[in-house]
Coordinates of C-alpha atoms in Angstrom, one line a residue:
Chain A
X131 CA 0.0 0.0 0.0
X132 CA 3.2 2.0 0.4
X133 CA 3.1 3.7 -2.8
X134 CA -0.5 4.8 -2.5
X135 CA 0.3 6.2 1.4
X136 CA -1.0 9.9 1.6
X137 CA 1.9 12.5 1.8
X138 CA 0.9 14.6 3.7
X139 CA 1.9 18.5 3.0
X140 CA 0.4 20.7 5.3
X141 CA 0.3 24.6 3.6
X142 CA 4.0 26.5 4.5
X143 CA 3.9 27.8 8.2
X144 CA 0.7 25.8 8.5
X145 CA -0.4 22.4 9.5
X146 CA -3.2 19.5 8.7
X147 CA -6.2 18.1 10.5
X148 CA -6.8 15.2 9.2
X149 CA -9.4 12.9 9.9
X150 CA -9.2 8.7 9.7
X151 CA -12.9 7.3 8.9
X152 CA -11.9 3.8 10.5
X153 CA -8.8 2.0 11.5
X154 CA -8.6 0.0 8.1
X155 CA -7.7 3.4 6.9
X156 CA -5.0 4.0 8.9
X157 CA -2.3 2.5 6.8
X158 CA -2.9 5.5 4.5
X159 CA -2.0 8.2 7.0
X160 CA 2.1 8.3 7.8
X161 CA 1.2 8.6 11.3
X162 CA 4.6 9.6 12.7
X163 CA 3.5 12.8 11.3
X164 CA 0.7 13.5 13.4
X165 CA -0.4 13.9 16.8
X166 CA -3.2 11.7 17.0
X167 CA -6.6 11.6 18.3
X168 CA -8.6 8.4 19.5
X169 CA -11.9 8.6 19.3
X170 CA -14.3 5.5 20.3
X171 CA -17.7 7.7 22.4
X172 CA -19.8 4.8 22.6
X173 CA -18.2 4.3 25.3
X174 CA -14.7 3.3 25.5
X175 CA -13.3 7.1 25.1
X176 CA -15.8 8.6 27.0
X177 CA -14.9 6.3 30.1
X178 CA -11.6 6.7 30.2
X179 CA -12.1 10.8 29.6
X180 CA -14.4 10.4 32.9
X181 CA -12.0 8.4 34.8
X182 CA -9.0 10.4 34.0
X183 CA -10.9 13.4 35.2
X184 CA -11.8 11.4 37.5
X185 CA -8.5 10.7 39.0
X186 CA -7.7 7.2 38.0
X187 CA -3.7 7.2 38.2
X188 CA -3.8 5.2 34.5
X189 CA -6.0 3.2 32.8
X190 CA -4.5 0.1 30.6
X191 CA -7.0 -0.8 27.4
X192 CA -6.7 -4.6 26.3
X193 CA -9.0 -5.8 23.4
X194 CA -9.4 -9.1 25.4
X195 CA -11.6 -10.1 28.7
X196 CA -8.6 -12.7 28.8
X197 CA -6.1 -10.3 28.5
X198 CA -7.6 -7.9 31.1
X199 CA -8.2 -11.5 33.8
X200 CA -4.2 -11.7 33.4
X201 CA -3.5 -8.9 34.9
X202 CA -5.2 -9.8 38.3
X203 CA -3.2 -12.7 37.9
X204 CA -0.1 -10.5 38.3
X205 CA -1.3 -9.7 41.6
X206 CA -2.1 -5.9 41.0
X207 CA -4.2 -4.3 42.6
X208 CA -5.9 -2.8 39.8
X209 CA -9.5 -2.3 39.0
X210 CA -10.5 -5.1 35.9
X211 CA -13.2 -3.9 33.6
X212 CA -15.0 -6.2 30.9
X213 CA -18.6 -6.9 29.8
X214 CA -20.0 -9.0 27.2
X215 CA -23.7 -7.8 26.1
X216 CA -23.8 -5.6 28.3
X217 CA -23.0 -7.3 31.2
X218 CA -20.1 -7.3 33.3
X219 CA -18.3 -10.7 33.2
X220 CA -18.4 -12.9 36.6
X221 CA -15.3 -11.7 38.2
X222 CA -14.7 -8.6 37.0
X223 CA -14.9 -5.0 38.8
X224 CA -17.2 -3.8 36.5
X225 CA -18.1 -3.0 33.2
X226 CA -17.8 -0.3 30.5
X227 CA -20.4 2.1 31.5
X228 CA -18.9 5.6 32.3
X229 CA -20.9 5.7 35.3
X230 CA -18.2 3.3 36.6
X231 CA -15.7 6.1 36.5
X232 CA -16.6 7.9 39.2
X233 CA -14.2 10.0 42.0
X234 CA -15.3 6.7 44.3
X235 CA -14.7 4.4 42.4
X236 CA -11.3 5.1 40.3
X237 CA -9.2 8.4 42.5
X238 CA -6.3 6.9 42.7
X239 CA -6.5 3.3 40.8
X240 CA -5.3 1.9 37.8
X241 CA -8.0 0.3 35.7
X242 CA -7.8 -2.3 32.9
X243 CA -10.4 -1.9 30.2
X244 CA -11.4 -4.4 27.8
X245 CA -12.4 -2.5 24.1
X246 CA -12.5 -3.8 21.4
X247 CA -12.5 -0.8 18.7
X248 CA -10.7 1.4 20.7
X249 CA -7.7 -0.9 21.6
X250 CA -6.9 -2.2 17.5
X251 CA -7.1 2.0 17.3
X252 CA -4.5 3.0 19.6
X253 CA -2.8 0.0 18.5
X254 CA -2.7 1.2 14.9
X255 CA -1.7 4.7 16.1
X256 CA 1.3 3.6 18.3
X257 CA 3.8 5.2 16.0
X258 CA 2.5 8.8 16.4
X259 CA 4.3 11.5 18.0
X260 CA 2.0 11.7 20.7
X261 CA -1.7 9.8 21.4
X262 CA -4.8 11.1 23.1
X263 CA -8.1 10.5 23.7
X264 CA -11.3 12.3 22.9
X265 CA -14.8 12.7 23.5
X266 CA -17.6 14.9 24.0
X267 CA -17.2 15.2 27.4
X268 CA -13.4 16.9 26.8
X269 CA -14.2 18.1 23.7
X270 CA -13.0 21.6 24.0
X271 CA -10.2 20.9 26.4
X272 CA -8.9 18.7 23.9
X273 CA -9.4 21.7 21.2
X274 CA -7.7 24.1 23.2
X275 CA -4.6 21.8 23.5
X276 CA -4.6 21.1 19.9
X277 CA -4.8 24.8 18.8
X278 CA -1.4 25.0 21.0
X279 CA 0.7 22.4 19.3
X280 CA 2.4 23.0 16.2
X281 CA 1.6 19.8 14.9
X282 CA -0.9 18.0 12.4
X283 CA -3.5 16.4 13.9
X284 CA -5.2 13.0 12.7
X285 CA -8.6 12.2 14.3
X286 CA -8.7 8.6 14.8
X287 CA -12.6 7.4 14.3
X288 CA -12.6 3.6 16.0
X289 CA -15.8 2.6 14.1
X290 CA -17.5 -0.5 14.0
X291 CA -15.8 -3.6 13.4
X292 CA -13.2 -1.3 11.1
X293 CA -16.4 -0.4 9.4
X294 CA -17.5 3.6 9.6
X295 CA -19.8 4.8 12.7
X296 CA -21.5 8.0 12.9
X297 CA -21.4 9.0 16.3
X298 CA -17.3 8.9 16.4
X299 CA -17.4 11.1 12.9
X300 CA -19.6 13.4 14.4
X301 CA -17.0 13.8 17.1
X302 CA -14.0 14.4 15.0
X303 CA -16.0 17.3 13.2
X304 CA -16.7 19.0 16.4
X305 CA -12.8 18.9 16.7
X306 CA -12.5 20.3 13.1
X307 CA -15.2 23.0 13.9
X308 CA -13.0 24.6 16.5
X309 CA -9.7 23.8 14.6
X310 CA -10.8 25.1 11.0
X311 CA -10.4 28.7 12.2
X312 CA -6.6 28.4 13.0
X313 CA -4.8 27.5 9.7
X314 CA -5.2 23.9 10.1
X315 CA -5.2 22.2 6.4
X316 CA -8.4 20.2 5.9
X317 CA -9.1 16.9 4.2
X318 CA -12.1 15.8 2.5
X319 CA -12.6 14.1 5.3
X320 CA -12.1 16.6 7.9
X321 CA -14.5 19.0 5.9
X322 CA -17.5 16.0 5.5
X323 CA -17.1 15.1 9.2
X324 CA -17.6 19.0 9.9
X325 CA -20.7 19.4 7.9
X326 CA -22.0 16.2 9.4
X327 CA -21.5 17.9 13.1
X328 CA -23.7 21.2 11.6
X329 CA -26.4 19.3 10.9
X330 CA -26.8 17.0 14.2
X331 CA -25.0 19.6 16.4
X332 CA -27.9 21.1 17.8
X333 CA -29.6 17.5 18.8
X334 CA -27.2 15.1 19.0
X335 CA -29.1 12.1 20.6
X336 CA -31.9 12.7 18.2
X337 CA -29.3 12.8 15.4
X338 CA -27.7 9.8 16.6
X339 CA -31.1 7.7 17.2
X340 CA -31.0 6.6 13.9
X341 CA -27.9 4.9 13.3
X342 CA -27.4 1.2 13.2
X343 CA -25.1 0.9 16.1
X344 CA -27.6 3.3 17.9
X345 CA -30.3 0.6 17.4
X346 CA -27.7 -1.8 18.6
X347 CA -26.4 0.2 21.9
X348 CA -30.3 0.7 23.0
X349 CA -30.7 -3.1 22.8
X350 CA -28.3 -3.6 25.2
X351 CA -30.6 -1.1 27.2
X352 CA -27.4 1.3 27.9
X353 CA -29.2 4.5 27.0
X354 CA -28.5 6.4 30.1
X355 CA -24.5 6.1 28.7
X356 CA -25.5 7.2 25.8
X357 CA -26.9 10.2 26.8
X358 CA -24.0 10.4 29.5
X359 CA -21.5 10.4 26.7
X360 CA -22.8 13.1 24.5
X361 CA -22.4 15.5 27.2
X362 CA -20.2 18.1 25.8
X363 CA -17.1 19.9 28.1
X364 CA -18.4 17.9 31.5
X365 CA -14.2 16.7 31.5
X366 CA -11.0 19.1 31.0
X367 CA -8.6 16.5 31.6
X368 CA -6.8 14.7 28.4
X369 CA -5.7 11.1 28.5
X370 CA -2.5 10.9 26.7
X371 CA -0.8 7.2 26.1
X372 CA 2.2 6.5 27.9
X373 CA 3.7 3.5 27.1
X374 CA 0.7 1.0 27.4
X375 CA -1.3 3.7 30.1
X376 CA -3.3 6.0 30.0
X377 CA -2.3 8.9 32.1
X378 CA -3.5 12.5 32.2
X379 CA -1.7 14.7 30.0
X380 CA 0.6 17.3 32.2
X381 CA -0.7 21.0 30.5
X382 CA 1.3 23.8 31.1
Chain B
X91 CA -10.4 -9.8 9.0
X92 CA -13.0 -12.2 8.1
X93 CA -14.2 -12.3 11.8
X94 CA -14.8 -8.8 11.8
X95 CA -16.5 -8.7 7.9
X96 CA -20.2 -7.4 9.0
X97 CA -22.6 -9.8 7.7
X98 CA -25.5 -7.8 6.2
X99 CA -29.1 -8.5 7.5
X100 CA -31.7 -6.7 5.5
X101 CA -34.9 -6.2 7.2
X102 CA -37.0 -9.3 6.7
X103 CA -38.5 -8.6 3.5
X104 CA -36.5 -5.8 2.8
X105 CA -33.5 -4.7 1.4
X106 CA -30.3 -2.9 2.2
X107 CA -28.8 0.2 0.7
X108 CA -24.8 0.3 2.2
X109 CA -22.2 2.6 1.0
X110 CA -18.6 1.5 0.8
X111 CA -17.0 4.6 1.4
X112 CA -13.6 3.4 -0.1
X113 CA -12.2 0.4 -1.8
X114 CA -9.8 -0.3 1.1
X115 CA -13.2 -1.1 3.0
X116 CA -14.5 -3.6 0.7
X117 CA -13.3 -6.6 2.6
X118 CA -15.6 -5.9 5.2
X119 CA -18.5 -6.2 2.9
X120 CA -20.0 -9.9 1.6
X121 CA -19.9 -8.5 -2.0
X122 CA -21.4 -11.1 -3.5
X123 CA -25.0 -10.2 -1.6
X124 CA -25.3 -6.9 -3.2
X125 CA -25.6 -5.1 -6.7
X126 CA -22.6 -3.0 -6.4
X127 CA -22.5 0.6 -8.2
X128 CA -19.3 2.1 -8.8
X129 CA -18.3 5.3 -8.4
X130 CA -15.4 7.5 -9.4
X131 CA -17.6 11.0 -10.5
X132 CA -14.0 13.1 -11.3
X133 CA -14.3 11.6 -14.3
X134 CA -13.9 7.8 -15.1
X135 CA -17.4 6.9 -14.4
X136 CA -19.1 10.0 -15.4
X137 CA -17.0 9.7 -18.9
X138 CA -18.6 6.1 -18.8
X139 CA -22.1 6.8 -18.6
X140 CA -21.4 9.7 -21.4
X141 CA -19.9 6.9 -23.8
X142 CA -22.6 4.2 -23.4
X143 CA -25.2 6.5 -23.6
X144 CA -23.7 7.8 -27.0
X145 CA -23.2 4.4 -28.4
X146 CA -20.0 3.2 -27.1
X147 CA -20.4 -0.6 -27.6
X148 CA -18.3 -1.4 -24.9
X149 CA -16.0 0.2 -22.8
X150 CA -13.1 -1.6 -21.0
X151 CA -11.3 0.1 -17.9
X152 CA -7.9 -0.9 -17.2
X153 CA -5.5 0.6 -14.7
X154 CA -2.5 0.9 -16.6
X155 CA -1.4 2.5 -19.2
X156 CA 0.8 0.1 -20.8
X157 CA -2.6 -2.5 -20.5
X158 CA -4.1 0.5 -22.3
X159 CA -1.1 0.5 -25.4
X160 CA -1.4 -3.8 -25.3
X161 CA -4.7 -3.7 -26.9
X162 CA -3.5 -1.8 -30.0
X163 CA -0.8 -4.6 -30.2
X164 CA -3.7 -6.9 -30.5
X165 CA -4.5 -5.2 -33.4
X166 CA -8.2 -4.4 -32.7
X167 CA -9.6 -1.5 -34.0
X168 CA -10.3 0.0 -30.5
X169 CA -10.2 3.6 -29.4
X170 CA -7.8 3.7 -27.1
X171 CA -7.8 6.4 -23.8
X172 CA -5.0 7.8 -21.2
X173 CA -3.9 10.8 -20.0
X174 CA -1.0 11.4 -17.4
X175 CA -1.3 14.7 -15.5
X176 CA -4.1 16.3 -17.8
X177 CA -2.9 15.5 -21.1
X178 CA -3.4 12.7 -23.6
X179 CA -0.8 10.5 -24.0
X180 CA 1.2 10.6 -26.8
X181 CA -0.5 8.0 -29.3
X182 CA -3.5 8.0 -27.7
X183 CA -6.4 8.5 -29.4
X184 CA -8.2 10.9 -26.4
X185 CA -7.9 11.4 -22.4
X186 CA -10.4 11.0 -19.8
X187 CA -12.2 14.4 -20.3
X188 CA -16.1 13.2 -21.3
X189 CA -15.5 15.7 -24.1
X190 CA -14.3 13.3 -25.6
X191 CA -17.5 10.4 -25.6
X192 CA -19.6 12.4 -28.0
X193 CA -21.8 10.1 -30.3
X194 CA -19.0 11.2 -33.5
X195 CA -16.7 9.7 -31.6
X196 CA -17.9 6.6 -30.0
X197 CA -20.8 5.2 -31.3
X198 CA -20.3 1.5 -32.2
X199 CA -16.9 1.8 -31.1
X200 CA -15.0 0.3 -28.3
X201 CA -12.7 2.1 -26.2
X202 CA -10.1 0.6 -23.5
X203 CA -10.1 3.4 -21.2
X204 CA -7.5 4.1 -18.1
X205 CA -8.4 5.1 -14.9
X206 CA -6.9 3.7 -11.6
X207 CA -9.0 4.5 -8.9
X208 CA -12.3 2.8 -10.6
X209 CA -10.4 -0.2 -12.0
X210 CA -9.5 -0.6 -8.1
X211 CA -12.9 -0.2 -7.2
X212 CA -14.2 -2.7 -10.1
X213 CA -11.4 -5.6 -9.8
X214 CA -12.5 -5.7 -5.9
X215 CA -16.3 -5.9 -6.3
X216 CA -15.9 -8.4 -9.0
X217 CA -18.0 -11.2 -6.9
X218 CA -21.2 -8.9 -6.6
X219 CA -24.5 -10.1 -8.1
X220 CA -24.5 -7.5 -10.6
X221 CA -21.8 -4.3 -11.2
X222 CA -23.4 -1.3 -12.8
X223 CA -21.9 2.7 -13.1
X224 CA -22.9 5.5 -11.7
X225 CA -22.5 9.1 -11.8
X226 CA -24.9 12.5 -11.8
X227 CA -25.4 12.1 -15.5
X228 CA -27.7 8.5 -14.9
X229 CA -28.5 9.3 -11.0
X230 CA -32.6 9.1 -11.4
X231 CA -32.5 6.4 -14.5
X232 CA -30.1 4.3 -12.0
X233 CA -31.9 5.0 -9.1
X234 CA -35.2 3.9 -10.4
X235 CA -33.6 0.3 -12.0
X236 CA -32.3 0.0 -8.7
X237 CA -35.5 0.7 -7.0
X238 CA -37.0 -2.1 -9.5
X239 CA -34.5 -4.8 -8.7
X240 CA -35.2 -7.2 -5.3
X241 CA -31.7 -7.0 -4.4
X242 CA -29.2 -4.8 -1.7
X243 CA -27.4 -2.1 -2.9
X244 CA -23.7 -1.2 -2.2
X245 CA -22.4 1.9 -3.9
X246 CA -18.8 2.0 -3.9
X247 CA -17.0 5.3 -3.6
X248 CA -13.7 5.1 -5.8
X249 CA -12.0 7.3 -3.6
X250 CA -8.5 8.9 -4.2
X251 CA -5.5 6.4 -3.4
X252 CA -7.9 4.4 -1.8
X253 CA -9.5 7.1 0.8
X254 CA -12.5 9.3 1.3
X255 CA -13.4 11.8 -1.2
X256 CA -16.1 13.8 -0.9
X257 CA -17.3 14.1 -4.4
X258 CA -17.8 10.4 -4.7
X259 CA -19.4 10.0 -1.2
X260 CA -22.2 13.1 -2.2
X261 CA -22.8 11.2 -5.0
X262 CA -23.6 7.8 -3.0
X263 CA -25.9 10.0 -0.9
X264 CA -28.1 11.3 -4.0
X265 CA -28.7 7.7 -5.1
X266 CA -29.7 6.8 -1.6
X267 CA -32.0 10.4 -1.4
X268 CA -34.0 8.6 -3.9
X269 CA -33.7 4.8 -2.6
X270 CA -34.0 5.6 1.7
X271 CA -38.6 5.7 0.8
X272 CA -38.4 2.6 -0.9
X273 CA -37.7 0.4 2.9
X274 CA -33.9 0.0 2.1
X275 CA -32.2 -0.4 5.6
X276 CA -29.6 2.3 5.4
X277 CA -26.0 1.9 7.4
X278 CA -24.1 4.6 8.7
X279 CA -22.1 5.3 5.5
X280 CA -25.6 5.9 4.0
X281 CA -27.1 7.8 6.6
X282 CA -23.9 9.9 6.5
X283 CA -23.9 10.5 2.4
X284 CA -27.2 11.5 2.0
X285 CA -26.6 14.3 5.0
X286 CA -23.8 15.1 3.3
X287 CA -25.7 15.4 0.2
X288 CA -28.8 17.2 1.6
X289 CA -26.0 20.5 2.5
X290 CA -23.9 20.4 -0.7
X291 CA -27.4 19.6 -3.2
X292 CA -27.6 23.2 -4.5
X293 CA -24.7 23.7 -5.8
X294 CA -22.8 20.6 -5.9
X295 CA -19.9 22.4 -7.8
X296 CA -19.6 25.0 -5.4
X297 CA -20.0 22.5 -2.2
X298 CA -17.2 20.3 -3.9
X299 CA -14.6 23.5 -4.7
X300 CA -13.4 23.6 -0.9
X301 CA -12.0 20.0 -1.3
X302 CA -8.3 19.0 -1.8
X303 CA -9.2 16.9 -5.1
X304 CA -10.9 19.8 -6.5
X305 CA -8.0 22.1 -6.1
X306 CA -5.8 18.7 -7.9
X307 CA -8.7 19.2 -10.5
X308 CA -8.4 22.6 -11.3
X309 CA -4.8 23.2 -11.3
X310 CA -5.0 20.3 -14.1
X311 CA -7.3 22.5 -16.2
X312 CA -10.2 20.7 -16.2
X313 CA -12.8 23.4 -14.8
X314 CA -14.8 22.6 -17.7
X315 CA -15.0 18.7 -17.6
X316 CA -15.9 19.2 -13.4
X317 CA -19.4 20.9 -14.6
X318 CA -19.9 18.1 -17.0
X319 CA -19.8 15.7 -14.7
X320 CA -21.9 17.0 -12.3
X321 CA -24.6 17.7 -14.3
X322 CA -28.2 15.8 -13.2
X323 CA -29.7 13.0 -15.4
X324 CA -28.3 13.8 -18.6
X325 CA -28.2 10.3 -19.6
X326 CA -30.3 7.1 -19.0
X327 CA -27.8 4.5 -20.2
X328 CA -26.8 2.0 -17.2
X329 CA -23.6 0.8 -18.1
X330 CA -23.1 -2.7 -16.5
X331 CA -20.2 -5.1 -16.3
X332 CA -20.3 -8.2 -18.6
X333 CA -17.0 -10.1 -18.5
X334 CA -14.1 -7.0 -18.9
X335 CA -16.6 -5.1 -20.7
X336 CA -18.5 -2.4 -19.8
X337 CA -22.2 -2.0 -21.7
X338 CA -25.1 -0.7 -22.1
X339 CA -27.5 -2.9 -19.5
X340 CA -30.9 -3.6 -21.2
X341 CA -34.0 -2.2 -18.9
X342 CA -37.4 -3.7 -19.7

């Protein structure tokens, strides 16, 4: 695929937002160029935003339950999260529900969380110069930061089974909507996600209600995290990754 | 990634209408349940329709332009198109501009014709049920066969080295503008192009100048073939794929 790999050439004394529709798109991008931005609202990125802010000392994302079982196997004493249908497995802490993220719950802990979409994401992404994590709930925090660095950005949408999701596109264009002011260079992407935000900005549940995977997360009867996740600037913290943790980003 | 390809379940007696926003997202489609429309609007496919509407016998895409310069060798009396950065190449008989189908030119002829992106995007649907073109010029004449046929629908967006473009995703969302009333189950991609076309509808040329391919376009010099192509239902013909030939598919 190398020789069809995107160049990127940000505009002279300028940079580019870029944004990825799903992982299998990733090998495009040369992501050493980019700071990039992991996106995954429903709900891996949302949680992790909560429990950050929160003041979990790091959480660890595996795409396995197995995987997140070893480490209490290690001894740790860290928190284990994993559900399957939306349940949380026998033996595990508790699930992926944001409302599991709370200052009683996580100040102070290291979690493991089991996602799927959101771990082969960051995975993908482990060459950047830096990785982050976005949501709603930072949204503008996350801006702000953005706006500071003089770096390209690529907004990482986790998708569905490496399949494109709306809720995570709609995300990455509320990045690109407070980003297309300051001289960022936009891709086709970038500027489709951003007209996708204008139109279901103003209601985003209601917007959201009639996607696939929406049908699919209200079967599992988690509406109340849905609704919890599109909260926009509850959070200021940003989850950066640190080796395999998550930590909160030190902003100066 | 065949544990992760979504297996498609139309409503029960219904039908789907997906949109493959790429080729490098094909895999995660079962092609062979779906008619698949191609797409590459800037200009392979709308140059396609053009021909077969004006009496091209066949058309045959290839991605190369030495596979282009073998089928004079054969020593068929083809007509024989490529272009490399905007102009024909030398001993060619035209480029890709759809100036170039009028009936004096191709009517009974045959014409090999080069284009890479939608060559990708046919040699990877090759196991659908059916493979048809689309583009602006045949949007309500394809719309309506489609509408006719008891089958799902995947429009595949060429793309630009295999990733998002906007013109080819705005198309998608006109054909499914006139298929989402018909009790197609839409996915996200779907959902997302038809938004997408809903904002850029009334003037699809200006919508499309703020993208990156448009400014490729244009510094190419090819303003003129840009407001061809987007013009509505200017042709009926459905070209459809018939061994490595492209022709005219016969509607009752």
């Amino acid at each position: 695929m190398s020789e069809n790999t995107i160049t990127l050439t940000p505009p002279s004394g300028g940079r580019g937002a870029h944004v990825c529709l799903t992982p299998a798109l990733l090998p495009l991008f040369n992501v050493e160029d980019y700071i990039v931005v992991v996106i995954d609202i429903f709900r891996a990125t949302s949680s992790i935003c909560y429990g950050i802010e929160n003041g979990a000392e790091a959480i660890i994302p595996v795409s396995q339950v197995e995987e997140c079982a070893a480490y209490r196997e290690k001894g740790l004493d860290y928190l284990l999260a994993a559900e399957r249908d939306g349940s949380v497995v026998d033996g595990f802490d508790f699930g992926n529900s944001p409302f599991s993220y709370t200052k009683e719950k996580v100040a102070g802990k290291t979690i493991v969380l089991t996602t799927t979409n959101g771990t082969h994401a960051l995975h993908l992404s482990r060459s950047a110069k830096k990785i982050v994590i976005g949501s709603f709930l930072n949204l503008t925090a996350l801006s702000n930061w953005l706006n500071t660095q003089n770096e390209n950005v690529l907004l990482v949408c986790a998708g569905w089974k490496n399949n494109f999701n709306l809720e995570d596109t709609l995300f990455a264009g509320a990045v690109i909507e407070q980003l297309e002011d300051k001289g960022f260079l936009l891709d086709d992407a970038a500027l489709a996600a951003n007209d996708l935000f204008q139109v279901g900005k103003n209601d985003i549940n209601g917007y959201l209600k009639k996607t696939s995977h929406g049908e699919r997360l209200k079967k599992l009867g988690i509406e109340k995290d849905i609704e919890f996740c599109l909260q926009v600037d509850l959070t200021t913290a940003i989850p950066v990754l640190e080796g395999e943790k998550l930590v909160k980003l030190a902003v100066y």
